[in-house]
PDB file of C-alpha atoms in Angstrom:
ATOM      1  CA  MET A 606       0.139  -0.109   0.335  1.00  0.00           C
ATOM      2  CA  SER A 607       0.729   3.330  -0.467  1.00  0.00           C
ATOM      3  CA  ARG A 608       0.494   7.223   1.008  1.00  0.00           C
ATOM      4  CA  ILE A 609      -1.417   9.321  -2.774  1.00  0.00           C
ATOM      5  CA  LEU A 610      -1.700  12.431  -2.325  1.00  0.00           C
ATOM      6  CA  CYS A 611      -4.393  13.743  -5.454  1.00  0.00           C
ATOM      7  CA  VAL A 612      -3.720  17.541  -5.222  1.00  0.00           C
ATOM      8  CA  SER A 613      -7.675  18.292  -7.287  1.00  0.00           C
ATOM      9  CA  ARG A 614      -5.891  22.762  -8.005  1.00  0.00           C
ATOM     10  CA  HIS A 615      -9.119  23.860 -11.205  1.00  0.00           C
ATOM     11  CA  ALA A 616     -13.125  24.416 -11.272  1.00  0.00           C
ATOM     12  CA  PRO A 617     -14.978  21.963 -11.721  1.00  0.00           C
ATOM     13  CA  TYR A 618     -16.725  22.702 -15.420  1.00  0.00           C
ATOM     14  CA  GLN A 619     -14.261  24.473 -17.340  1.00  0.00           C
ATOM     15  CA  THR A 620     -11.736  21.180 -18.081  1.00  0.00           C
ATOM     16  CA  SER A 621     -11.890  17.530 -17.365  1.00  0.00           C
ATOM     17  CA  HIS A 622      -8.856  17.626 -14.656  1.00  0.00           C
ATOM     18  CA  ALA A 623     -11.673  18.130 -12.122  1.00  0.00           C
ATOM     19  CA  ASN A 624     -13.581  15.262 -12.816  1.00  0.00           C
ATOM     20  CA  ASP A 625     -10.361  13.082 -13.663  1.00  0.00           C
ATOM     21  CA  ALA A 626      -8.471  13.682 -10.361  1.00  0.00           C
ATOM     22  CA  LEU A 627     -11.805  12.263  -8.878  1.00  0.00           C
ATOM     23  CA  ASP A 628     -11.716   9.638 -11.137  1.00  0.00           C
ATOM     24  CA  ALA A 629      -7.881   8.587 -10.170  1.00  0.00           C
ATOM     25  CA  VAL A 630      -8.959   8.884  -6.234  1.00  0.00           C
ATOM     26  CA  LEU A 631     -11.499   6.811  -7.370  1.00  0.00           C
ATOM     27  CA  ALA A 632      -8.998   4.053  -8.595  1.00  0.00           C
ATOM     28  CA  ALA A 633      -7.176   4.834  -5.897  1.00  0.00           C
ATOM     29  CA  GLY A 634     -10.129   3.963  -2.881  1.00  0.00           C
ATOM     30  CA  ALA A 635     -10.815   0.623  -5.651  1.00  0.00           C
ATOM     31  CA  PHE A 636      -6.731  -0.682  -5.790  1.00  0.00           C
ATOM     32  CA  ASP A 637      -6.132  -0.236  -1.062  1.00  0.00           C
ATOM     33  CA  GLN A 638      -4.098   2.596  -1.696  1.00  0.00           C
ATOM     34  CA  ASP A 639      -3.489   5.298   1.062  1.00  0.00           C
ATOM     35  CA  ILE A 640      -5.574   7.566  -1.038  1.00  0.00           C
ATOM     36  CA  GLY A 641      -5.844  11.553   0.471  1.00  0.00           C
ATOM     37  CA  LEU A 642      -7.211  14.567  -1.885  1.00  0.00           C
ATOM     38  CA  LEU A 643      -6.440  18.214  -1.061  1.00  0.00           C
ATOM     39  CA  LEU A 644      -8.653  20.471  -2.912  1.00  0.00           C
ATOM     40  CA  ILE A 645      -6.834  23.273  -3.330  1.00  0.00           C
ATOM     41  CA  ASP A 646      -6.944  26.839  -5.877  1.00  0.00           C
ATOM     42  CA  GLU A 647      -9.726  27.581  -8.672  1.00  0.00           C
ATOM     43  CA  GLY A 648     -10.201  23.238  -7.217  1.00  0.00           C
ATOM     44  CA  VAL A 649     -12.429  24.375  -3.737  1.00  0.00           C
ATOM     45  CA  TRP A 650     -15.012  25.502  -5.844  1.00  0.00           C
ATOM     46  CA  GLN A 651     -15.664  22.316  -6.819  1.00  0.00           C
ATOM     47  CA  LEU A 652     -17.164  21.485  -3.653  1.00  0.00           C
ATOM     48  CA  VAL A 653     -19.671  24.392  -3.352  1.00  0.00           C
ATOM     49  CA  THR A 654     -23.113  23.754  -3.078  1.00  0.00           C
ATOM     50  CA  GLN A 655     -26.459  23.691  -4.980  1.00  0.00           C
ATOM     51  CA  GLN A 656     -23.739  23.722  -8.727  1.00  0.00           C
ATOM     52  CA  ASP A 657     -26.274  23.688 -11.867  1.00  0.00           C
ATOM     53  CA  ALA A 658     -23.892  21.070 -14.247  1.00  0.00           C
ATOM     54  CA  PRO A 659     -26.977  20.285 -16.174  1.00  0.00           C
ATOM     55  CA  TYR A 660     -26.691  23.817 -17.338  1.00  0.00           C
ATOM     56  CA  VAL A 661     -23.145  23.348 -18.753  1.00  0.00           C
ATOM     57  CA  GLY A 662     -24.066  19.922 -20.118  1.00  0.00           C
ATOM     58  CA  LYS A 663     -22.403  18.567 -17.908  1.00  0.00           C
ATOM     59  CA  LYS A 664     -22.709  15.960 -14.681  1.00  0.00           C
ATOM     60  CA  ASP A 665     -22.608  17.460 -10.740  1.00  0.00           C
ATOM     61  CA  LEU A 666     -19.321  16.541  -9.354  1.00  0.00           C
ATOM     62  CA  SER A 667     -20.318  17.812  -6.053  1.00  0.00           C
ATOM     63  CA  LYS A 668     -22.456  14.775  -5.880  1.00  0.00           C
ATOM     64  CA  LYS A 669     -19.434  12.302  -6.649  1.00  0.00           C
ATOM     65  CA  LEU A 670     -17.108  13.782  -4.097  1.00  0.00           C
ATOM     66  CA  CYS A 671     -19.961  12.791  -1.559  1.00  0.00           C
ATOM     67  CA  ALA A 672     -19.364   9.894  -2.413  1.00  0.00           C
ATOM     68  CA  LEU A 673     -16.485   9.642  -2.292  1.00  0.00           C
ATOM     69  CA  ALA A 674     -16.960   7.974   2.082  1.00  0.00           C
ATOM     70  CA  LEU A 675     -19.478   5.377   0.854  1.00  0.00           C
ATOM     71  CA  TYR A 676     -15.615   4.086  -1.208  1.00  0.00           C
ATOM     72  CA  GLY A 677     -13.939   4.548   1.838  1.00  0.00           C
ATOM     73  CA  ILE A 678     -12.306   7.593   1.192  1.00  0.00           C
ATOM     74  CA  GLU A 679     -12.294   9.760   4.222  1.00  0.00           C
ATOM     75  CA  ASN A 680      -9.248  11.692   4.093  1.00  0.00           C
ATOM     76  CA  ILE A 681     -11.024  14.868   2.345  1.00  0.00           C
ATOM     77  CA  PHE A 682      -8.539  18.227   2.561  1.00  0.00           C
ATOM     78  CA  VAL A 683      -9.106  21.849   1.772  1.00  0.00           C
ATOM     79  CA  HIS A 684      -7.091  24.976   1.857  1.00  0.00           C
ATOM     80  CA  GLU A 685      -8.963  27.089   3.403  1.00  0.00           C
ATOM     81  CA  PRO A 686      -6.897  30.551   2.341  1.00  0.00           C
ATOM     82  CA  SER A 687      -7.835  29.044  -0.873  1.00  0.00           C
ATOM     83  CA  LEU A 688     -11.977  29.496   0.098  1.00  0.00           C
ATOM     84  CA  GLN A 689     -11.080  32.584   2.287  1.00  0.00           C
ATOM     85  CA  GLY A 690      -9.680  34.317  -1.370  1.00  0.00           C
ATOM     86  CA  ARG A 691     -12.982  33.494  -2.882  1.00  0.00           C
ATOM     87  CA  LEU A 692     -14.974  34.103   0.184  1.00  0.00           C
ATOM     88  CA  LEU A 693     -16.403  30.981   0.695  1.00  0.00           C
ATOM     89  CA  THR A 694     -16.718  29.668   3.629  1.00  0.00           C
ATOM     90  CA  ARG A 695     -17.539  26.129   5.645  1.00  0.00           C
ATOM     91  CA  ASP A 696     -20.991  26.876   4.545  1.00  0.00           C
ATOM     92  CA  SER A 697     -20.795  27.116   1.165  1.00  0.00           C
ATOM     93  CA  LEU A 698     -20.013  23.708   1.124  1.00  0.00           C
ATOM     94  CA  CYS A 699     -20.752  19.927   0.067  1.00  0.00           C
ATOM     95  CA  LEU A 700     -19.386  17.952   2.170  1.00  0.00           C
ATOM     96  CA  ASP A 701     -18.809  18.741   6.315  1.00  0.00           C
ATOM     97  CA  ASN A 702     -16.056  15.857   6.630  1.00  0.00           C
ATOM     98  CA  VAL A 703     -13.402  17.773   4.973  1.00  0.00           C
ATOM     99  CA  GLN A 704     -10.525  18.772   6.974  1.00  0.00           C
ATOM    100  CA  LEU A 705      -9.504  23.060   6.626  1.00  0.00           C
ATOM    101  CA  LEU A 706      -6.153  23.080   6.125  1.00  0.00           C
ATOM    102  CA  THR A 707      -3.963  26.182   6.926  1.00  0.00           C
ATOM    103  CA  ASN A 708      -1.116  27.577   4.295  1.00  0.00           C
ATOM    104  CA  LYS A 709       1.731  25.866   7.311  1.00  0.00           C
ATOM    105  CA  GLU A 710      -0.503  22.727   7.514  1.00  0.00           C
ATOM    106  CA  THR A 711      -1.104  21.929   4.107  1.00  0.00           C
ATOM    107  CA  ARG A 712       3.221  22.102   3.574  1.00  0.00           C
ATOM    108  CA  GLN A 713       3.382  19.265   6.376  1.00  0.00           C
ATOM    109  CA  LEU A 714       0.905  17.638   4.561  1.00  0.00           C
ATOM    110  CA  PHE A 715       3.288  16.886   1.549  1.00  0.00           C
ATOM    111  CA  ASP A 716       5.176  15.670   3.906  1.00  0.00           C
ATOM    112  CA  GLN A 717       2.966  13.548   5.195  1.00  0.00           C
ATOM    113  CA  TYR A 718       2.282  11.364   1.433  1.00  0.00           C
ATOM    114  CA  GLU A 719       5.077   9.301  -0.245  1.00  0.00           C
ATOM    115  CA  GLN A 720       3.581  10.799  -4.145  1.00  0.00           C
ATOM    116  CA  ILE A 721       1.528  13.025  -4.913  1.00  0.00           C
ATOM    117  CA  LEU A 722      -1.328  13.161  -8.444  1.00  0.00           C
ATOM    118  CA  SER A 723      -1.928  16.497  -9.361  1.00  0.00           C
ATOM    119  CA  PHE A 724      -4.298  17.741 -11.126  1.00  0.00           C
TER     120      PHE A 724
ATOM    121  CA  MET B 387      20.822   6.994  -7.172  1.00  0.00           C
ATOM    122  CA  PRO B 388      18.974   6.063  -9.703  1.00  0.00           C
ATOM    123  CA  MET B 389      14.885   6.046  -8.733  1.00  0.00           C
ATOM    124  CA  LYS B 390      11.617   4.289 -10.776  1.00  0.00           C
ATOM    125  CA  TYR B 391       9.637   7.231 -12.606  1.00  0.00           C
ATOM    126  CA  THR B 392       5.582   7.262 -12.833  1.00  0.00           C
ATOM    127  CA  VAL B 393       5.261   9.739 -15.512  1.00  0.00           C
ATOM    128  CA  VAL B 394       1.594  10.675 -16.450  1.00  0.00           C
ATOM    129  CA  VAL B 395       0.826  13.099 -19.991  1.00  0.00           C
ATOM    130  CA  MET B 396      -1.932  15.464 -19.943  1.00  0.00           C
ATOM    131  CA  GLY B 397      -1.264  17.423 -22.808  1.00  0.00           C
ATOM    132  CA  ALA B 398      -2.275  17.423 -26.590  1.00  0.00           C
ATOM    133  CA  PRO B 399       0.125  16.712 -28.457  1.00  0.00           C
ATOM    134  CA  GLU B 400      -1.551  20.433 -30.249  1.00  0.00           C
ATOM    135  CA  GLY B 401      -2.159  23.087 -28.022  1.00  0.00           C
ATOM    136  CA  SER B 402      -0.343  22.494 -25.134  1.00  0.00           C
ATOM    137  CA  GLN B 403       3.515  22.623 -24.618  1.00  0.00           C
ATOM    138  CA  SER B 404       3.247  19.786 -21.727  1.00  0.00           C
ATOM    139  CA  SER B 405       3.744  16.816 -24.100  1.00  0.00           C
ATOM    140  CA  ARG B 406       7.162  17.871 -24.827  1.00  0.00           C
ATOM    141  CA  THR B 407       8.034  19.177 -22.697  1.00  0.00           C
ATOM    142  CA  ALA B 408       7.242  15.155 -20.372  1.00  0.00           C
ATOM    143  CA  LEU B 409       9.028  13.622 -23.370  1.00  0.00           C
ATOM    144  CA  ALA B 410      12.923  15.621 -23.304  1.00  0.00           C
ATOM    145  CA  PHE B 411      11.328  14.035 -19.263  1.00  0.00           C
ATOM    146  CA  CYS B 412      11.622  11.434 -20.001  1.00  0.00           C
ATOM    147  CA  HIS B 413      15.078  11.339 -22.130  1.00  0.00           C
ATOM    148  CA  ALA B 414      16.737  12.331 -19.478  1.00  0.00           C
ATOM    149  CA  LEU B 415      15.327   9.895 -16.888  1.00  0.00           C
ATOM    150  CA  VAL B 416      16.518   7.157 -19.437  1.00  0.00           C
ATOM    151  CA  ASP B 417      19.878   9.295 -19.951  1.00  0.00           C
ATOM    152  CA  GLN B 418      20.763   9.093 -16.063  1.00  0.00           C
ATOM    153  CA  ASN B 419      20.072   5.950 -15.808  1.00  0.00           C
ATOM    154  CA  HIS B 420      16.570   6.090 -13.554  1.00  0.00           C
ATOM    155  CA  THR B 421      13.830   3.662 -14.669  1.00  0.00           C
ATOM    156  CA  LEU B 422      10.557   4.265 -16.634  1.00  0.00           C
ATOM    157  CA  GLU B 423       7.968   1.761 -14.707  1.00  0.00           C
ATOM    158  CA  ARG B 424       5.263   3.253 -17.014  1.00  0.00           C
ATOM    159  CA  ILE B 425       3.659   6.758 -18.891  1.00  0.00           C
ATOM    160  CA  PHE B 426       0.524   7.180 -18.630  1.00  0.00           C
ATOM    161  CA  PHE B 427      -1.752   9.545 -21.199  1.00  0.00           C
ATOM    162  CA  TYR B 428      -4.655  10.384 -19.565  1.00  0.00           C
ATOM    163  CA  ALA B 429      -7.352  12.912 -20.438  1.00  0.00           C
ATOM    164  CA  ASP B 430      -5.646  15.629 -23.234  1.00  0.00           C
ATOM    165  CA  GLY B 431      -2.754  13.139 -23.573  1.00  0.00           C
ATOM    166  CA  VAL B 432      -4.344  10.563 -24.845  1.00  0.00           C
ATOM    167  CA  HIS B 433      -3.634  12.246 -28.174  1.00  0.00           C
ATOM    168  CA  ASN B 434      -0.225  11.645 -28.173  1.00  0.00           C
ATOM    169  CA  ALA B 435      -1.129   8.150 -28.967  1.00  0.00           C
ATOM    170  CA  SER B 436      -3.416   9.061 -32.292  1.00  0.00           C
ATOM    171  CA  MET B 437      -1.612   7.441 -35.481  1.00  0.00           C
ATOM    172  CA  LEU B 438      -3.291  10.264 -37.248  1.00  0.00           C
ATOM    173  CA  VAL B 439      -1.518  13.059 -36.575  1.00  0.00           C
ATOM    174  CA  THR B 440      -0.422  14.861 -39.452  1.00  0.00           C
ATOM    175  CA  PRO B 441       1.538  18.434 -39.402  1.00  0.00           C
ATOM    176  CA  PRO B 442       3.088  19.710 -41.525  1.00  0.00           C
ATOM    177  CA  GLN B 443       6.518  18.195 -42.535  1.00  0.00           C
ATOM    178  CA  ASP B 444       9.292  20.637 -41.452  1.00  0.00           C
ATOM    179  CA  GLU B 445       7.047  20.632 -38.042  1.00  0.00           C
ATOM    180  CA  GLN B 446       7.915  18.497 -35.150  1.00  0.00           C
ATOM    181  CA  ASN B 447       5.910  15.142 -34.959  1.00  0.00           C
ATOM    182  CA  LEU B 448       5.368  14.441 -31.574  1.00  0.00           C
ATOM    183  CA  PRO B 449       3.086  11.695 -31.322  1.00  0.00           C
ATOM    184  CA  ALA B 450       5.707  10.012 -33.846  1.00  0.00           C
ATOM    185  CA  ASP B 451       8.622  11.226 -31.422  1.00  0.00           C
ATOM    186  CA  TRP B 452       6.477   8.804 -28.153  1.00  0.00           C
ATOM    187  CA  SER B 453       6.263   5.801 -30.017  1.00  0.00           C
ATOM    188  CA  ASN B 454       9.705   5.560 -31.713  1.00  0.00           C
ATOM    189  CA  PHE B 455      11.185   6.961 -27.702  1.00  0.00           C
ATOM    190  CA  ILE B 456       8.530   3.794 -26.355  1.00  0.00           C
ATOM    191  CA  GLN B 457       9.129   1.501 -28.950  1.00  0.00           C
ATOM    192  CA  GLN B 458      13.582   1.943 -28.660  1.00  0.00           C
ATOM    193  CA  TYR B 459      13.376   1.913 -24.938  1.00  0.00           C
ATOM    194  CA  ASP B 460      10.863  -0.727 -24.646  1.00  0.00           C
ATOM    195  CA  VAL B 461       8.956   1.315 -21.730  1.00  0.00           C
ATOM    196  CA  ASP B 462       5.146   0.183 -20.437  1.00  0.00           C
ATOM    197  CA  ALA B 463       2.441   3.099 -22.911  1.00  0.00           C
ATOM    198  CA  VAL B 464      -0.410   3.050 -21.008  1.00  0.00           C
ATOM    199  CA  VAL B 465      -3.313   4.959 -22.366  1.00  0.00           C
ATOM    200  CA  CYS B 466      -5.868   5.394 -19.779  1.00  0.00           C
ATOM    201  CA  ILE B 467      -9.184   3.886 -22.576  1.00  0.00           C
ATOM    202  CA  ALA B 468     -12.029   5.714 -20.449  1.00  0.00           C
ATOM    203  CA  ALA B 469     -10.197   9.264 -21.635  1.00  0.00           C
ATOM    204  CA  ALA B 470      -9.553   7.824 -24.883  1.00  0.00           C
ATOM    205  CA  LEU B 471     -12.655   6.370 -26.077  1.00  0.00           C
ATOM    206  CA  ARG B 472     -14.445  10.081 -24.772  1.00  0.00           C
ATOM    207  CA  ARG B 473     -12.139  11.881 -27.587  1.00  0.00           C
ATOM    208  CA  GLY B 474     -12.641   8.912 -31.123  1.00  0.00           C
ATOM    209  CA  ILE B 475      -8.378   7.004 -29.806  1.00  0.00           C
ATOM    210  CA  MET B 476      -9.344   4.039 -30.252  1.00  0.00           C
ATOM    211  CA  ASP B 477      -7.974   0.355 -30.962  1.00  0.00           C
ATOM    212  CA  THR B 478      -9.323  -2.562 -33.550  1.00  0.00           C
ATOM    213  CA  ASP B 479     -10.285  -4.378 -30.296  1.00  0.00           C
ATOM    214  CA  GLU B 480     -12.750  -0.662 -29.853  1.00  0.00           C
ATOM    215  CA  GLN B 481     -13.888  -0.379 -32.674  1.00  0.00           C
ATOM    216  CA  SER B 482     -15.440  -3.467 -33.911  1.00  0.00           C
ATOM    217  CA  ARG B 483     -17.053  -3.037 -29.947  1.00  0.00           C
ATOM    218  CA  TYR B 484     -18.331  -0.440 -30.636  1.00  0.00           C
ATOM    219  CA  GLN B 485     -18.899  -0.865 -34.363  1.00  0.00           C
ATOM    220  CA  LYS B 486     -16.815   2.516 -35.596  1.00  0.00           C
ATOM    221  CA  SER B 487     -15.110   3.115 -38.827  1.00  0.00           C
ATOM    222  CA  ALA B 488     -12.180   2.723 -38.478  1.00  0.00           C
ATOM    223  CA  ALA B 489      -8.344   2.619 -35.353  1.00  0.00           C
ATOM    224  CA  ASN B 490      -6.635   5.117 -34.872  1.00  0.00           C
ATOM    225  CA  LEU B 491      -4.621   3.802 -31.881  1.00  0.00           C
ATOM    226  CA  SER B 492      -0.977   3.748 -32.495  1.00  0.00           C
ATOM    227  CA  ALA B 493       0.873   0.087 -32.214  1.00  0.00           C
ATOM    228  CA  ALA B 494       3.586   1.831 -29.337  1.00  0.00           C
ATOM    229  CA  PHE B 495       0.520   2.067 -26.408  1.00  0.00           C
ATOM    230  CA  SER B 496      -1.750   0.471 -25.283  1.00  0.00           C
ATOM    231  CA  LEU B 497      -5.135   1.007 -23.720  1.00  0.00           C
ATOM    232  CA  SER B 498      -6.140  -0.187 -19.975  1.00  0.00           C
ATOM    233  CA  GLY B 499      -7.362   1.798 -16.614  1.00  0.00           C
ATOM    234  CA  LEU B 500      -7.178   4.394 -14.063  1.00  0.00           C
ATOM    235  CA  GLY B 501      -5.687   1.027 -12.323  1.00  0.00           C
ATOM    236  CA  GLN B 502      -3.377   0.741 -14.480  1.00  0.00           C
ATOM    237  CA  LEU B 503      -2.431   4.597 -13.502  1.00  0.00           C
ATOM    238  CA  ILE B 504      -2.283   3.638  -9.766  1.00  0.00           C
ATOM    239  CA  ALA B 505      -0.133   0.424  -9.599  1.00  0.00           C
ATOM    240  CA  ALA B 506       3.072   2.148 -11.271  1.00  0.00           C
ATOM    241  CA  THR B 507       2.054   5.264  -8.768  1.00  0.00           C
ATOM    242  CA  ALA B 508       2.531   2.721  -5.725  1.00  0.00           C
ATOM    243  CA  SER B 509       5.426   1.335  -7.181  1.00  0.00           C
ATOM    244  CA  SER B 510       7.417   3.764  -7.774  1.00  0.00           C
ATOM    245  CA  ASP B 511       9.161   6.517  -6.982  1.00  0.00           C
ATOM    246  CA  ARG B 512       8.199   9.356  -8.059  1.00  0.00           C
ATOM    247  CA  THR B 513       4.851  10.741  -9.935  1.00  0.00           C
ATOM    248  CA  ILE B 514       5.849  14.036 -12.322  1.00  0.00           C
ATOM    249  CA  THR B 515       2.255  14.859 -13.556  1.00  0.00           C
ATOM    250  CA  PHE B 516       3.047  17.238 -17.112  1.00  0.00           C
ATOM    251  CA  GLY B 517       0.259  19.387 -18.337  1.00  0.00           C
ATOM    252  CA  ALA B 518      -2.481  19.245 -14.846  1.00  0.00           C
TER     253      ALA B 518
END
């Protein structure tokens, strides 16, 4: 088993990166890896409630994020300064079991994982 | 000290520099005696596996250069099947499965699932991503 941190830095719908990152996280979970997901920069938009994905011809990504726990993926981290910079708060998010991290804690998080998958 | 690397390519041969940078990085790895555990083509990176890419003759043909690199060094090059099918990249098996009129996956590459990315990452010392 390997400790893998998936870093997701893009908004949910403009590119396929956010969805591709989630698929990689789910695959890692299916292969029993110790996988964590960090949402940072524009990636924090993926967790915002009430997304109207069908309006842009996509599936709602936040539903996939909420389903991660069902697959045993519990370690979801959010870079709090990225939230603050976009006037978002914990109340804006569709998941309440995420861990908000400061800059220092985010740096420490990178040290805790052996591998980084960057999206 | 030589290390095992997994390289993830997510940029198309046209429109971004990341595929070219990834190929240069892979050359540097073998030049310095590191091991390439696997190259995984994901997202728009799957276009690098198309045998139909045809730039003008005085421009670099990145998909051809990738094929040559992969065959010369006998590297495992896997294309994400879900990302490929979404973008119209397929081998003859998928062609017959979906009853399409053509297949375009270059022989140097194989189609497989995301598990191949995870397995390679789990058994490598480093995973380097290009193009996200």
